[in-house]
Short mmCIF file of C-alpha atoms in Angstrom, two decimals:
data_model
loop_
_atom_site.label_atom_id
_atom_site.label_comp_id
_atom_site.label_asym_id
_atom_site.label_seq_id
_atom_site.Cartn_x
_atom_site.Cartn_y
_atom_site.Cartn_z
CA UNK A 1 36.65 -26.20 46.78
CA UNK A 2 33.96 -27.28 44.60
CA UNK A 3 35.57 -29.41 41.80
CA UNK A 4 33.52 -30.65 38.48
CA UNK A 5 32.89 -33.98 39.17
CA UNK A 6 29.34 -35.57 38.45
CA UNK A 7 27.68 -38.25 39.48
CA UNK A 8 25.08 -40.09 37.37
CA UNK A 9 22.93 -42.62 39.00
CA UNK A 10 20.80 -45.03 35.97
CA UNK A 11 18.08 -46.83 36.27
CA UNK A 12 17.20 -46.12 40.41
CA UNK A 13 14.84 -48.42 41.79
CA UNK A 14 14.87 -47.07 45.27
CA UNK A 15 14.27 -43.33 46.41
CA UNK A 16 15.94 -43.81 49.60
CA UNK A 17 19.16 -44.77 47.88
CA UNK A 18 18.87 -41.40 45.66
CA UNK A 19 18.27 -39.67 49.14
CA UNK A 20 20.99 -41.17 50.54
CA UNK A 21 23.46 -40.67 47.84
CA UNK A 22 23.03 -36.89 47.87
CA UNK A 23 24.04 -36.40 51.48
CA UNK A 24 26.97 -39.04 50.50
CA UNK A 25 27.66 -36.71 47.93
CA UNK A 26 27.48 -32.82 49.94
CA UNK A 27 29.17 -34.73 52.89
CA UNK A 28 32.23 -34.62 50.67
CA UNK A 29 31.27 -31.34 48.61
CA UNK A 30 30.94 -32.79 45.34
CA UNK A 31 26.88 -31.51 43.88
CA UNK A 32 26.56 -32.03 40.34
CA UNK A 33 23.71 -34.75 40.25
CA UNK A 34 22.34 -36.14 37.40
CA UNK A 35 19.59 -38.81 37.87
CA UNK A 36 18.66 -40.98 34.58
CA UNK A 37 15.26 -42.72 34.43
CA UNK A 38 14.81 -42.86 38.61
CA UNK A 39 12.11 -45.29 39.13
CA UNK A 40 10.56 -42.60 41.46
CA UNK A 41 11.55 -38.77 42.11
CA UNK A 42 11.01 -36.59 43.30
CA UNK A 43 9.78 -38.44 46.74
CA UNK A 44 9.20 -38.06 50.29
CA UNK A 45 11.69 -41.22 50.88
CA UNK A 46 14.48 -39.34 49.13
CA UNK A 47 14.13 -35.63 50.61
CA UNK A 48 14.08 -37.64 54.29
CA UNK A 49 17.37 -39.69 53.03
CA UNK A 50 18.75 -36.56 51.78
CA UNK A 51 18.47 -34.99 55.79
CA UNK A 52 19.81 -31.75 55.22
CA UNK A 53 21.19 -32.35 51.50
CA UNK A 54 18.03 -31.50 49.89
CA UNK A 55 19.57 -28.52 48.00
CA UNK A 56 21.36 -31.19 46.03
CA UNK A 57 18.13 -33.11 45.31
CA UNK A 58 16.49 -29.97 44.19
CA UNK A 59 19.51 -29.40 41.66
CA UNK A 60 19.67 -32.69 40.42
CA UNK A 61 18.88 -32.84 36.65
CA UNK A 62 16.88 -35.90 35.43
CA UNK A 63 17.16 -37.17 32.06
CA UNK A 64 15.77 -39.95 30.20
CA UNK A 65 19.10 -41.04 28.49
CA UNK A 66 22.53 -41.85 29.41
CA UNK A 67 23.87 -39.73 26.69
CA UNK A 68 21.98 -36.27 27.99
CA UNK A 69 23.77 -37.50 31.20
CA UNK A 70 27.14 -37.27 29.61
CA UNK A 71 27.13 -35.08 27.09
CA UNK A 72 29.24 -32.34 28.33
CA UNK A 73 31.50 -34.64 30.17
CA UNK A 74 35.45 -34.75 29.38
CA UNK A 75 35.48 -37.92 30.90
CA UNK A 76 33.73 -40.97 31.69
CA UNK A 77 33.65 -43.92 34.62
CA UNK A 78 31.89 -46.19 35.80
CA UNK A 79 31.99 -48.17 39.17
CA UNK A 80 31.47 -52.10 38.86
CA UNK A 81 31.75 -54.68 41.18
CA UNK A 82 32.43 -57.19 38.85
CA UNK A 83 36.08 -58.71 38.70
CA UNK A 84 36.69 -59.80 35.41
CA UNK A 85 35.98 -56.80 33.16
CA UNK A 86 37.37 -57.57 30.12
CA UNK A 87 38.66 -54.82 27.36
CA UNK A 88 38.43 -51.79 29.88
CA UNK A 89 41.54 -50.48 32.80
CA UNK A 90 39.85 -50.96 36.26
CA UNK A 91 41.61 -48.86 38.98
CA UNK A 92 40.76 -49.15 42.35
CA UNK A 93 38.92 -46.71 44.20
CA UNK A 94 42.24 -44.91 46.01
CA UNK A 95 44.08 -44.39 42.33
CA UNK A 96 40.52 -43.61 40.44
CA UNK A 97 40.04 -40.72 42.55
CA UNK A 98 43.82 -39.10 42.12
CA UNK A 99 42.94 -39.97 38.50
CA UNK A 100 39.78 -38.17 37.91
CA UNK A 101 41.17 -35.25 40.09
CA UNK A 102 44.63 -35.31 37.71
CA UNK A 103 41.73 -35.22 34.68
CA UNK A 104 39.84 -32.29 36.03
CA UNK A 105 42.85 -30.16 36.56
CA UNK A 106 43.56 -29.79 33.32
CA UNK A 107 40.09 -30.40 31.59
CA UNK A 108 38.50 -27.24 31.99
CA UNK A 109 34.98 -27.03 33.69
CA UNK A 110 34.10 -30.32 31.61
CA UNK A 111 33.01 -32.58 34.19
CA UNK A 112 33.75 -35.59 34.83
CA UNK A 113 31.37 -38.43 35.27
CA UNK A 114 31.50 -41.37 37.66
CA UNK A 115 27.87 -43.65 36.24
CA UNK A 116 26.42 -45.92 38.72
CA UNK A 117 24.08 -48.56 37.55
CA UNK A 118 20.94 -50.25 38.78
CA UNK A 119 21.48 -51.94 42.23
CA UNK A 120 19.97 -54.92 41.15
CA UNK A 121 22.18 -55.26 37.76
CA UNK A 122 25.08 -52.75 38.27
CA UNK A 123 26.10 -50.80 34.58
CA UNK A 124 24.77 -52.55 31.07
CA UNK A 125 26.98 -53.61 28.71
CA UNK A 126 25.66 -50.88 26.54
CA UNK A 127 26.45 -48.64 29.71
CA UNK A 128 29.72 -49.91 29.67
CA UNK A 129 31.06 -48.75 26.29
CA UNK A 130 30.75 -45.54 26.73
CA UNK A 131 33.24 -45.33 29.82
CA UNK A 132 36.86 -44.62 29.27
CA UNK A 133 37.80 -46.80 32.26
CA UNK A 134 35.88 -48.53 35.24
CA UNK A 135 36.36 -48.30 39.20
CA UNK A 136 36.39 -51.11 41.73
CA UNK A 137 36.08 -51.01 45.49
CA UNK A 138 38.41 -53.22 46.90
CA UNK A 139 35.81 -55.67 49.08
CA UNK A 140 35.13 -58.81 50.76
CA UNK A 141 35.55 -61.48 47.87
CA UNK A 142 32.87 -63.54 49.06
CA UNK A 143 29.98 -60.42 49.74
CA UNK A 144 31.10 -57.79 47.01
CA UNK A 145 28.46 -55.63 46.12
CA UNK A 146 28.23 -52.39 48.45
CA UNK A 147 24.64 -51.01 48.67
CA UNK A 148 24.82 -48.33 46.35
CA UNK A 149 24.62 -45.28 48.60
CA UNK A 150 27.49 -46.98 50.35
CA UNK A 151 29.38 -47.41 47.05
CA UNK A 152 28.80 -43.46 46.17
CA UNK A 153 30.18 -42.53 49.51
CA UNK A 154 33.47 -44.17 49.96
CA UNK A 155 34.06 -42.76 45.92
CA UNK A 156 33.68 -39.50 47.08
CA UNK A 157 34.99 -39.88 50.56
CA UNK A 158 38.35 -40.76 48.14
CA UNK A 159 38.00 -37.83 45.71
CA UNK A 160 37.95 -35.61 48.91
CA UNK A 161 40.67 -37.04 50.50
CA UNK A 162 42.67 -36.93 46.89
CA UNK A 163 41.98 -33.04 46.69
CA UNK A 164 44.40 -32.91 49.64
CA UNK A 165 47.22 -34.21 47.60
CA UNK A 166 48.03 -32.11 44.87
CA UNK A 167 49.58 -34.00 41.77
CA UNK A 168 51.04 -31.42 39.40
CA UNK A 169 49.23 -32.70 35.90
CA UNK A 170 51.08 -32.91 32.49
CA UNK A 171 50.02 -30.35 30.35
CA UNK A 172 47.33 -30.84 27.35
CA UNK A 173 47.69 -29.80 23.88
CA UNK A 174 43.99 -29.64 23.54
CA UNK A 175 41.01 -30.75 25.24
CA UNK A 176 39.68 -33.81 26.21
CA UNK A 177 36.69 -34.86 23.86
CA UNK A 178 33.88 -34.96 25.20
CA UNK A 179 31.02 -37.78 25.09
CA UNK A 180 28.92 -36.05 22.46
CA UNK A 181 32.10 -35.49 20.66
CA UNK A 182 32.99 -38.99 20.62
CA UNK A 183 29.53 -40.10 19.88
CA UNK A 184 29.61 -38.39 16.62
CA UNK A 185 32.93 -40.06 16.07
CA UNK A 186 31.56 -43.63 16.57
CA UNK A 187 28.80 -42.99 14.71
CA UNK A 188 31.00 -41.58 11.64
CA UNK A 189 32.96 -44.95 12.02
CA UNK A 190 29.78 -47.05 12.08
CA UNK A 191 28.74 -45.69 8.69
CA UNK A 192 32.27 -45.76 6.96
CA UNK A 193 32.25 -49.73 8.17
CA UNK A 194 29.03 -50.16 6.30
CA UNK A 195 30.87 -48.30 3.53
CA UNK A 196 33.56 -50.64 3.66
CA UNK A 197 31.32 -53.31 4.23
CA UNK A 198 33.69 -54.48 6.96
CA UNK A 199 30.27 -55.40 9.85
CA UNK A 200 29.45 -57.72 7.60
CA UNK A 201 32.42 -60.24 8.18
CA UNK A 202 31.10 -60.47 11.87
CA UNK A 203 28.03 -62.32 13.43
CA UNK A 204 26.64 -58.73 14.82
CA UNK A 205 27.50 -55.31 13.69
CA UNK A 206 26.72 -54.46 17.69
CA UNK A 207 29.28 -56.59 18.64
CA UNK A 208 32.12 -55.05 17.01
CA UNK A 209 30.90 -51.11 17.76
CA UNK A 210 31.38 -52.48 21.06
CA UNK A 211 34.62 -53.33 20.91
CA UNK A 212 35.69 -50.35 18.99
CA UNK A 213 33.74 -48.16 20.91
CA UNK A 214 35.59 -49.73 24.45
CA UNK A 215 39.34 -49.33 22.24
CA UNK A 216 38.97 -45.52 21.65
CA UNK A 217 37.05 -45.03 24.79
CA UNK A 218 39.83 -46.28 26.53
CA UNK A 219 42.03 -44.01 24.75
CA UNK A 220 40.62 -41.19 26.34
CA UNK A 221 41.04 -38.52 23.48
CA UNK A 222 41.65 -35.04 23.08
CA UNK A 223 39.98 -33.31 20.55
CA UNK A 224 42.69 -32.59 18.05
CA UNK A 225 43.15 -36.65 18.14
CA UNK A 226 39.40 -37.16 17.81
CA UNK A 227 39.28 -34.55 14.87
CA UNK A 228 42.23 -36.43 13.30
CA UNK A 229 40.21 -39.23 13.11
CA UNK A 230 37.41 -37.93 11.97
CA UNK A 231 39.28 -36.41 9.08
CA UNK A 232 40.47 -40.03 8.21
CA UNK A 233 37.47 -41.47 7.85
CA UNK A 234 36.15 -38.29 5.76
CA UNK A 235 38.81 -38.72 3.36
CA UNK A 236 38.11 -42.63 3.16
CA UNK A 237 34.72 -41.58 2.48
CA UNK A 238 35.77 -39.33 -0.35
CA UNK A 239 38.44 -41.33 -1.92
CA UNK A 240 36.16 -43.99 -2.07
CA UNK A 241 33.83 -41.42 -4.03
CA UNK A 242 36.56 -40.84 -6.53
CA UNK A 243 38.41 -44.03 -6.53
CA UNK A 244 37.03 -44.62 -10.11
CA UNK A 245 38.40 -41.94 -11.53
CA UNK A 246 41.75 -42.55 -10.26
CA UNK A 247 42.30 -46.13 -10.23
CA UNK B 1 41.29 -63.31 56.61
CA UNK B 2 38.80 -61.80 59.39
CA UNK B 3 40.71 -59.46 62.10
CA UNK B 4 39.64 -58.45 65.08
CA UNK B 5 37.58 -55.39 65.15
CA UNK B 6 34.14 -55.23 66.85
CA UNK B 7 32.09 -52.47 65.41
CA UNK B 8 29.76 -50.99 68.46
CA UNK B 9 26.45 -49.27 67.72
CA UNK B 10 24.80 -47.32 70.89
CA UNK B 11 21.21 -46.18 70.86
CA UNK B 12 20.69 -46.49 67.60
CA UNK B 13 17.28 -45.02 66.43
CA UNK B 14 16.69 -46.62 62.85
CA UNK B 15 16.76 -49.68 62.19
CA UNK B 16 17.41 -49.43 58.69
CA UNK B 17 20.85 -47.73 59.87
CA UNK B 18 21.17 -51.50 61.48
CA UNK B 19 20.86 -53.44 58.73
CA UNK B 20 23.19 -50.83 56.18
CA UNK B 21 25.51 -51.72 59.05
CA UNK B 22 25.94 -55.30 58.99
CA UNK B 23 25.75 -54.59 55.14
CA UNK B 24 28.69 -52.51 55.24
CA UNK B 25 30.75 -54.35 57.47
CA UNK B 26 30.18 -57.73 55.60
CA UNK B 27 31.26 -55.67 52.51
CA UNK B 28 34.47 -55.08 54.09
CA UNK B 29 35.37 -58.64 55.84
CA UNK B 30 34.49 -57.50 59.43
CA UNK B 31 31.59 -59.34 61.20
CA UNK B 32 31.72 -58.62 64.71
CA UNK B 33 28.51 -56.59 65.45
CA UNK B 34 27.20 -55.22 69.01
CA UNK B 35 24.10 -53.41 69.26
CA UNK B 36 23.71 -51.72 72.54
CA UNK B 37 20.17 -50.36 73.46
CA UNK B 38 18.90 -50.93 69.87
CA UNK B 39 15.11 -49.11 69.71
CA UNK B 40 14.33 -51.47 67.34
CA UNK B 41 15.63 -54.55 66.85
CA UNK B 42 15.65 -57.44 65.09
CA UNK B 43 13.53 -55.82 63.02
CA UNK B 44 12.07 -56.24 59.25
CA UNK B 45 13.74 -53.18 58.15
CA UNK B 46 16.91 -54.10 59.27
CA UNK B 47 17.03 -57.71 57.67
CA UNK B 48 16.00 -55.90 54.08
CA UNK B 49 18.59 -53.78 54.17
CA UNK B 50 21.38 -56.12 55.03
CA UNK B 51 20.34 -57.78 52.02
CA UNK B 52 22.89 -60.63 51.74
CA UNK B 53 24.41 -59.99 54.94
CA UNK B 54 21.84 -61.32 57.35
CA UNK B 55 24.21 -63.50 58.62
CA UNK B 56 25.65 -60.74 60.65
CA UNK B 57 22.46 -59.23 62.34
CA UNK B 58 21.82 -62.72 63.40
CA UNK B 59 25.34 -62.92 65.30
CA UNK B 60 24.88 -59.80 66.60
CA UNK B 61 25.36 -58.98 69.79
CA UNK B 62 22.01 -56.85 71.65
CA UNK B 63 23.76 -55.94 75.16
CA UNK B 64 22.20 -52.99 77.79
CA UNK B 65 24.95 -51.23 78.40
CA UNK B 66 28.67 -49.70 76.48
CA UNK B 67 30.24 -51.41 79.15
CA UNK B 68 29.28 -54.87 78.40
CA UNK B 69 29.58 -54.08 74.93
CA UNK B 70 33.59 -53.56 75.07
CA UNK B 71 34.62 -55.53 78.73
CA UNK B 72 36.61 -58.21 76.53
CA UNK B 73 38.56 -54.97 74.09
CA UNK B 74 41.62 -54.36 74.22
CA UNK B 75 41.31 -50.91 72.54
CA UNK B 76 38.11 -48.60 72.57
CA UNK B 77 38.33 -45.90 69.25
CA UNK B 78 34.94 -43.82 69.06
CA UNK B 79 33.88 -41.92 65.29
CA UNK B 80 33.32 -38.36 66.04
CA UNK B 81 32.10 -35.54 63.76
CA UNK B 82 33.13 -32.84 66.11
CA UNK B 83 36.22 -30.89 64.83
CA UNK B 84 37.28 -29.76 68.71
CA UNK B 85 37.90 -33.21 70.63
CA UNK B 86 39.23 -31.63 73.51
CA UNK B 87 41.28 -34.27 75.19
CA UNK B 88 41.44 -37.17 73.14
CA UNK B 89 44.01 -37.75 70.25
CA UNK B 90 41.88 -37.93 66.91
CA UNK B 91 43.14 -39.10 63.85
CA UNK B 92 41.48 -38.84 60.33
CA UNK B 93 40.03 -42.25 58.84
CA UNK B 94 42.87 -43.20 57.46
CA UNK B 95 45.85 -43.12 59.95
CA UNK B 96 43.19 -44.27 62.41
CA UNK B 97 42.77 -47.44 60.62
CA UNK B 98 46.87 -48.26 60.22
CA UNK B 99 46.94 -47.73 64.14
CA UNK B 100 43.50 -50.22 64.52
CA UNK B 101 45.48 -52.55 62.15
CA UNK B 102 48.43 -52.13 64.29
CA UNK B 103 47.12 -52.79 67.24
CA UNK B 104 45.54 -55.82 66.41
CA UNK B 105 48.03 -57.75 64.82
CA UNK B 106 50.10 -57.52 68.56
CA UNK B 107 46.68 -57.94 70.77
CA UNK B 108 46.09 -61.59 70.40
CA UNK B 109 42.46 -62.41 69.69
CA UNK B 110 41.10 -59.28 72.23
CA UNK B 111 39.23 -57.00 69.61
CA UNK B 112 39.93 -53.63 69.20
CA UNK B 113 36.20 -51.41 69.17
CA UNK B 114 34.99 -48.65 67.14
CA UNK B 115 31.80 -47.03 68.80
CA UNK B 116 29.29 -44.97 67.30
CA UNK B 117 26.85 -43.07 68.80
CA UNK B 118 23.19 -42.20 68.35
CA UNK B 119 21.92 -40.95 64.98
CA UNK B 120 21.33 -37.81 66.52
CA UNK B 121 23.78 -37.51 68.73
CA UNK B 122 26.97 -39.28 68.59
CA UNK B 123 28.98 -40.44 71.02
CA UNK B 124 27.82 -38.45 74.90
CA UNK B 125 30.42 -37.10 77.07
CA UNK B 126 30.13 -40.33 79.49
CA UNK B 127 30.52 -42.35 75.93
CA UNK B 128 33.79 -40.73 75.12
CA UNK B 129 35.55 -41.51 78.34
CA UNK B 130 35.60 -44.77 77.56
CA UNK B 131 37.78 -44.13 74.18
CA UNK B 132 41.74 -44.47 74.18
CA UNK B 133 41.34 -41.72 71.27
CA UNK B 134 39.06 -40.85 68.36
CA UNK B 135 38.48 -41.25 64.62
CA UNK B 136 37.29 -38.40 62.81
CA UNK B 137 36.56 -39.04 58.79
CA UNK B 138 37.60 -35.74 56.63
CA UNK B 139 34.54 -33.92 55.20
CA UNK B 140 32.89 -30.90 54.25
CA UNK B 141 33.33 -28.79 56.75
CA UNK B 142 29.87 -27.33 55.70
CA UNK B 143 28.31 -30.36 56.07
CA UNK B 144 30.11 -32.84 57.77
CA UNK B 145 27.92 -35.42 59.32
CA UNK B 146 27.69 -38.88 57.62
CA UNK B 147 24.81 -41.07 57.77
CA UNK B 148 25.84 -43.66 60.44
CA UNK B 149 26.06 -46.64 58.21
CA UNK B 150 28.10 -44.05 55.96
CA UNK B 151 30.42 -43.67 58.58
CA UNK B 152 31.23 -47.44 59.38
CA UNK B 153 31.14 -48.25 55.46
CA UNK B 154 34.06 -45.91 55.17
CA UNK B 155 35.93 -46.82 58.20
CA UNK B 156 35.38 -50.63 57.41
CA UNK B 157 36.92 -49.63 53.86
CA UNK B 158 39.64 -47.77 55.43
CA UNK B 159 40.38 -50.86 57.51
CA UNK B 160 40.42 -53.25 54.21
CA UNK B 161 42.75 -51.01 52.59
CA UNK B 162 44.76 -51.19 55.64
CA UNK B 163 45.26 -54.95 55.28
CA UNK B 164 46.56 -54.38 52.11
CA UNK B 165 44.67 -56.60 50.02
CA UNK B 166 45.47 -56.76 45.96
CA UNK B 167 42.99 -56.95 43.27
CA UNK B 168 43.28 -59.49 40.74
CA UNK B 169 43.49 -57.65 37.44
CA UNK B 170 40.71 -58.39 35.30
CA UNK B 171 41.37 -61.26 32.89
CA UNK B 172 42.23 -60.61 29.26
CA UNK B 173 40.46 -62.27 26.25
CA UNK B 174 43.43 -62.25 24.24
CA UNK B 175 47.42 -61.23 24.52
CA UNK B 176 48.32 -58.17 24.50
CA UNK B 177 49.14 -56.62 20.86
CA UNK B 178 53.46 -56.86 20.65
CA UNK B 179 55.56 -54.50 19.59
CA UNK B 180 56.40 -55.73 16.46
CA UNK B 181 52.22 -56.70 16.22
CA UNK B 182 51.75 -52.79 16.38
CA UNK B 183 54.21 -51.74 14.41
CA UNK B 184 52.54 -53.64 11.38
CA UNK B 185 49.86 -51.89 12.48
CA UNK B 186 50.75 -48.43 11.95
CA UNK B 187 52.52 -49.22 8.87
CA UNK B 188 49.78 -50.36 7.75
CA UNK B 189 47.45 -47.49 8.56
CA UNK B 190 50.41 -45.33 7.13
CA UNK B 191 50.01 -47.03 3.48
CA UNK B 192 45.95 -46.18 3.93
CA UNK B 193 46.23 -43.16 4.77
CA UNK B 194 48.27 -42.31 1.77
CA UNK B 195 46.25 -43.79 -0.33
CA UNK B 196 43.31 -41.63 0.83
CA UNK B 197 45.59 -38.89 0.85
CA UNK B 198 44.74 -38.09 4.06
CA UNK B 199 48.87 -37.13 5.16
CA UNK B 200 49.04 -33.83 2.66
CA UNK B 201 46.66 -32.05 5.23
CA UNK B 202 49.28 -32.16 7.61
CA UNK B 203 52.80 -30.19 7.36
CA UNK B 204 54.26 -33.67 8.19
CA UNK B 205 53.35 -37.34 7.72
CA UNK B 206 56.01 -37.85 10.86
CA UNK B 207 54.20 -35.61 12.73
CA UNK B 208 50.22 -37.25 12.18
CA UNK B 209 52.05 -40.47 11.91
CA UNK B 210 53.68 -39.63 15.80
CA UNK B 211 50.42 -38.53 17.52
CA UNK B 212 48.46 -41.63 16.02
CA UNK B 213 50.70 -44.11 17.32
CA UNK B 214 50.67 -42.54 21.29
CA UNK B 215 47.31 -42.60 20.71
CA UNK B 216 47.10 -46.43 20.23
CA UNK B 217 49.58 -47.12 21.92
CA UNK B 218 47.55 -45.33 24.82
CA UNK B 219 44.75 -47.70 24.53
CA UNK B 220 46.90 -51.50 25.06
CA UNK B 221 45.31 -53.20 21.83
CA UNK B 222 45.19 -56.84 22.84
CA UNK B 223 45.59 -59.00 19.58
CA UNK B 224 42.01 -58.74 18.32
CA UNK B 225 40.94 -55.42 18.57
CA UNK B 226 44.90 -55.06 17.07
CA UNK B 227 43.05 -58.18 13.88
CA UNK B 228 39.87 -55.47 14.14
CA UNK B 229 41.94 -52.29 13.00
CA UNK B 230 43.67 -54.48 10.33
CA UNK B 231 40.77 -56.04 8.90
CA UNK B 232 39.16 -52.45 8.88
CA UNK B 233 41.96 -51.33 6.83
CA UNK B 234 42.18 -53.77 4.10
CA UNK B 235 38.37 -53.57 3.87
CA UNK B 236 39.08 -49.66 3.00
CA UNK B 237 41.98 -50.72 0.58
CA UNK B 238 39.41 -53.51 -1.20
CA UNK B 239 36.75 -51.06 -1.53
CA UNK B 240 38.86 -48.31 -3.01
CA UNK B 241 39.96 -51.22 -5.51
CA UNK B 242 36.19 -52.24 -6.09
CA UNK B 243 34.70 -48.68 -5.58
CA UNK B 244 34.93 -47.68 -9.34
CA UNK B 245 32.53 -51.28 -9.86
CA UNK B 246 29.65 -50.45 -7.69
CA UNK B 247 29.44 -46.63 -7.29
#
């Protein structure tokens, strides 16, 4: 019943939210908790929030950067509550969750990752780029932004009901990549840009990571595509090497 | 916008449950609040955690008895978490909230209640009697009793999905890449990567050529990440040029 889905809460301020969101969680049998920088856990305020979801609590794994978080994961969302999210898909909460569960069918035991940002400031742009798509709860236009306990529970409240319906997947060639995977990947591109001295033409090299980083993200690719593309940039980095020889 | 459904809180122990409440419900467009035998109430605790939705505590309505609570409804629904409702009809979350919706749009301005009973608790046996049937939300059937403001934040979503509201899809910075845009594109990439003589490592150019254009075609360029690739590729073809200068 259990299915690999994890849930990554960054940058906590309050302990009764962290509480909260594990019972949200075990209410709907999803336990993989990962908790990066919580202002303060463990606590008394989360363990009473928790009421009877402690043993998720006591699993939860806290790290001190988003990329431990994600490292293992085949895929990556985030939940926002803002509307106009440029460069990234945002599905609603009902066709996120038959999505992720469609992902996890087929991805092995490579969790998935739903990231939850600070409740004053949601995700960071910097969070941002390293989701393959985002989630929105439908809401009240004027009075958006669901506490985020609240916000937890009606995404897993929809992943349970989606395990219900069974969607018969398309088949993979390979595996997804996952985020470490990918991170070496944007970090190979980074340095064959310098290379190329193609950051230079814009204002910040940031800036256009960013973007590029949000393109292929968005892609969501398997590893033979990701090792394709690694092997393109290798041999740009070696014909560059040799170009003088052959010119 | 607003439809009429009261949302009915009896005995409620924590004020903090209060004020995730009105939270919850403003989230989802409904505003009608009864409290009925609050133990604490108005209360600091409450206000902090409607944060934003204050508006609705201070509406609310603090009655002594169910009865009051519902004497204008036209329909009484009650949450349960008990899986043998002997007696009553129960429906899950979501059918409950097309009939709700249903009901309402035929009942004139008479409300249509959802009660929910005591943290501890629920809904007592003299409680129930006053239901025309019951809502039940699917969840682990190891652990399958939601917080209360849990509860109403996922019926309340349940009931805006129900009303079918639309998101606006995000807005886009620029157009979306054409067809005739991308098919520079991968010719383009094509020439590079034969001049890096990356395509011998394949058995077929067709077939490397084939799997990189599904896999950009999977991410929806828009027309400057689709100027971003391109200027990345005649920065590799200008440096191969150069190379032979400054290595």
């Amino acid at each position: 019943m259990s299915v690999p889905i994890r849930i990554v809460l960054i940058d906590t301020s309050h302990p009764g939210n962290i509480g909260a969101v594990a019972r949200a969680m075990k209410n709907m049998a999803i336990e993989d908790l990962v908790l990066v920088r919580p202002k303060d856990f463990p606590s008394e305020e989360a363990t009473a929030r928790a009421s009877g979801a402690e043993d998720v609590l006591q699993r939860a794994r806290v790290v001190q950067t988003l990329d431990e978080a994600i490292a293992d994961c085949s895929l990556v969302t985030g939940a926002t509550a803002r509307t106009r999210m440029h460069y990234w898909k945002v599905f609603d909460a009902r066709e996120a969750a038959g999505r992720l569960l469609q992902h996890t069918a087929t991805a092995g035991t490579a969790p998935a990752a739903l990231l939850f940002g600070s409740e004053r400031f949601g995700l960071t742009n910097e969070e941002l780029t390293r989701c393959n798509w985002l989630i929105r709860i439908p809401a009240n236009p004027e009075y958006e932004s669901l506490n985020l306990s609240q916000a937890v529970q009606v995404l897993c409240y929809e992943l349970y009901q989606a395990r219900g319906t069974t969607i018969t997947p398309p088949e993979r060639e390979a595996p997804p990549a996952t985020a470490k995977e990918m991170q070496y990947l944007f970090e190979h591109l980074e340095e064959v840009l310098a290379q190329v001295q193609f950051l230079d033409r814009t204002q910040s090299g940031d800036h256009l990571m960013g973007r590029l980083r949000r393109l292929f993200s968005r892609a969501e690719l398997d590893r033979n595509e990701m090792n394709i593309l690694r092997g393109f940039l290798t041999a740009v980095q070696q014909r560059r090497r040799t170009a003088g020889d052959k010119a």
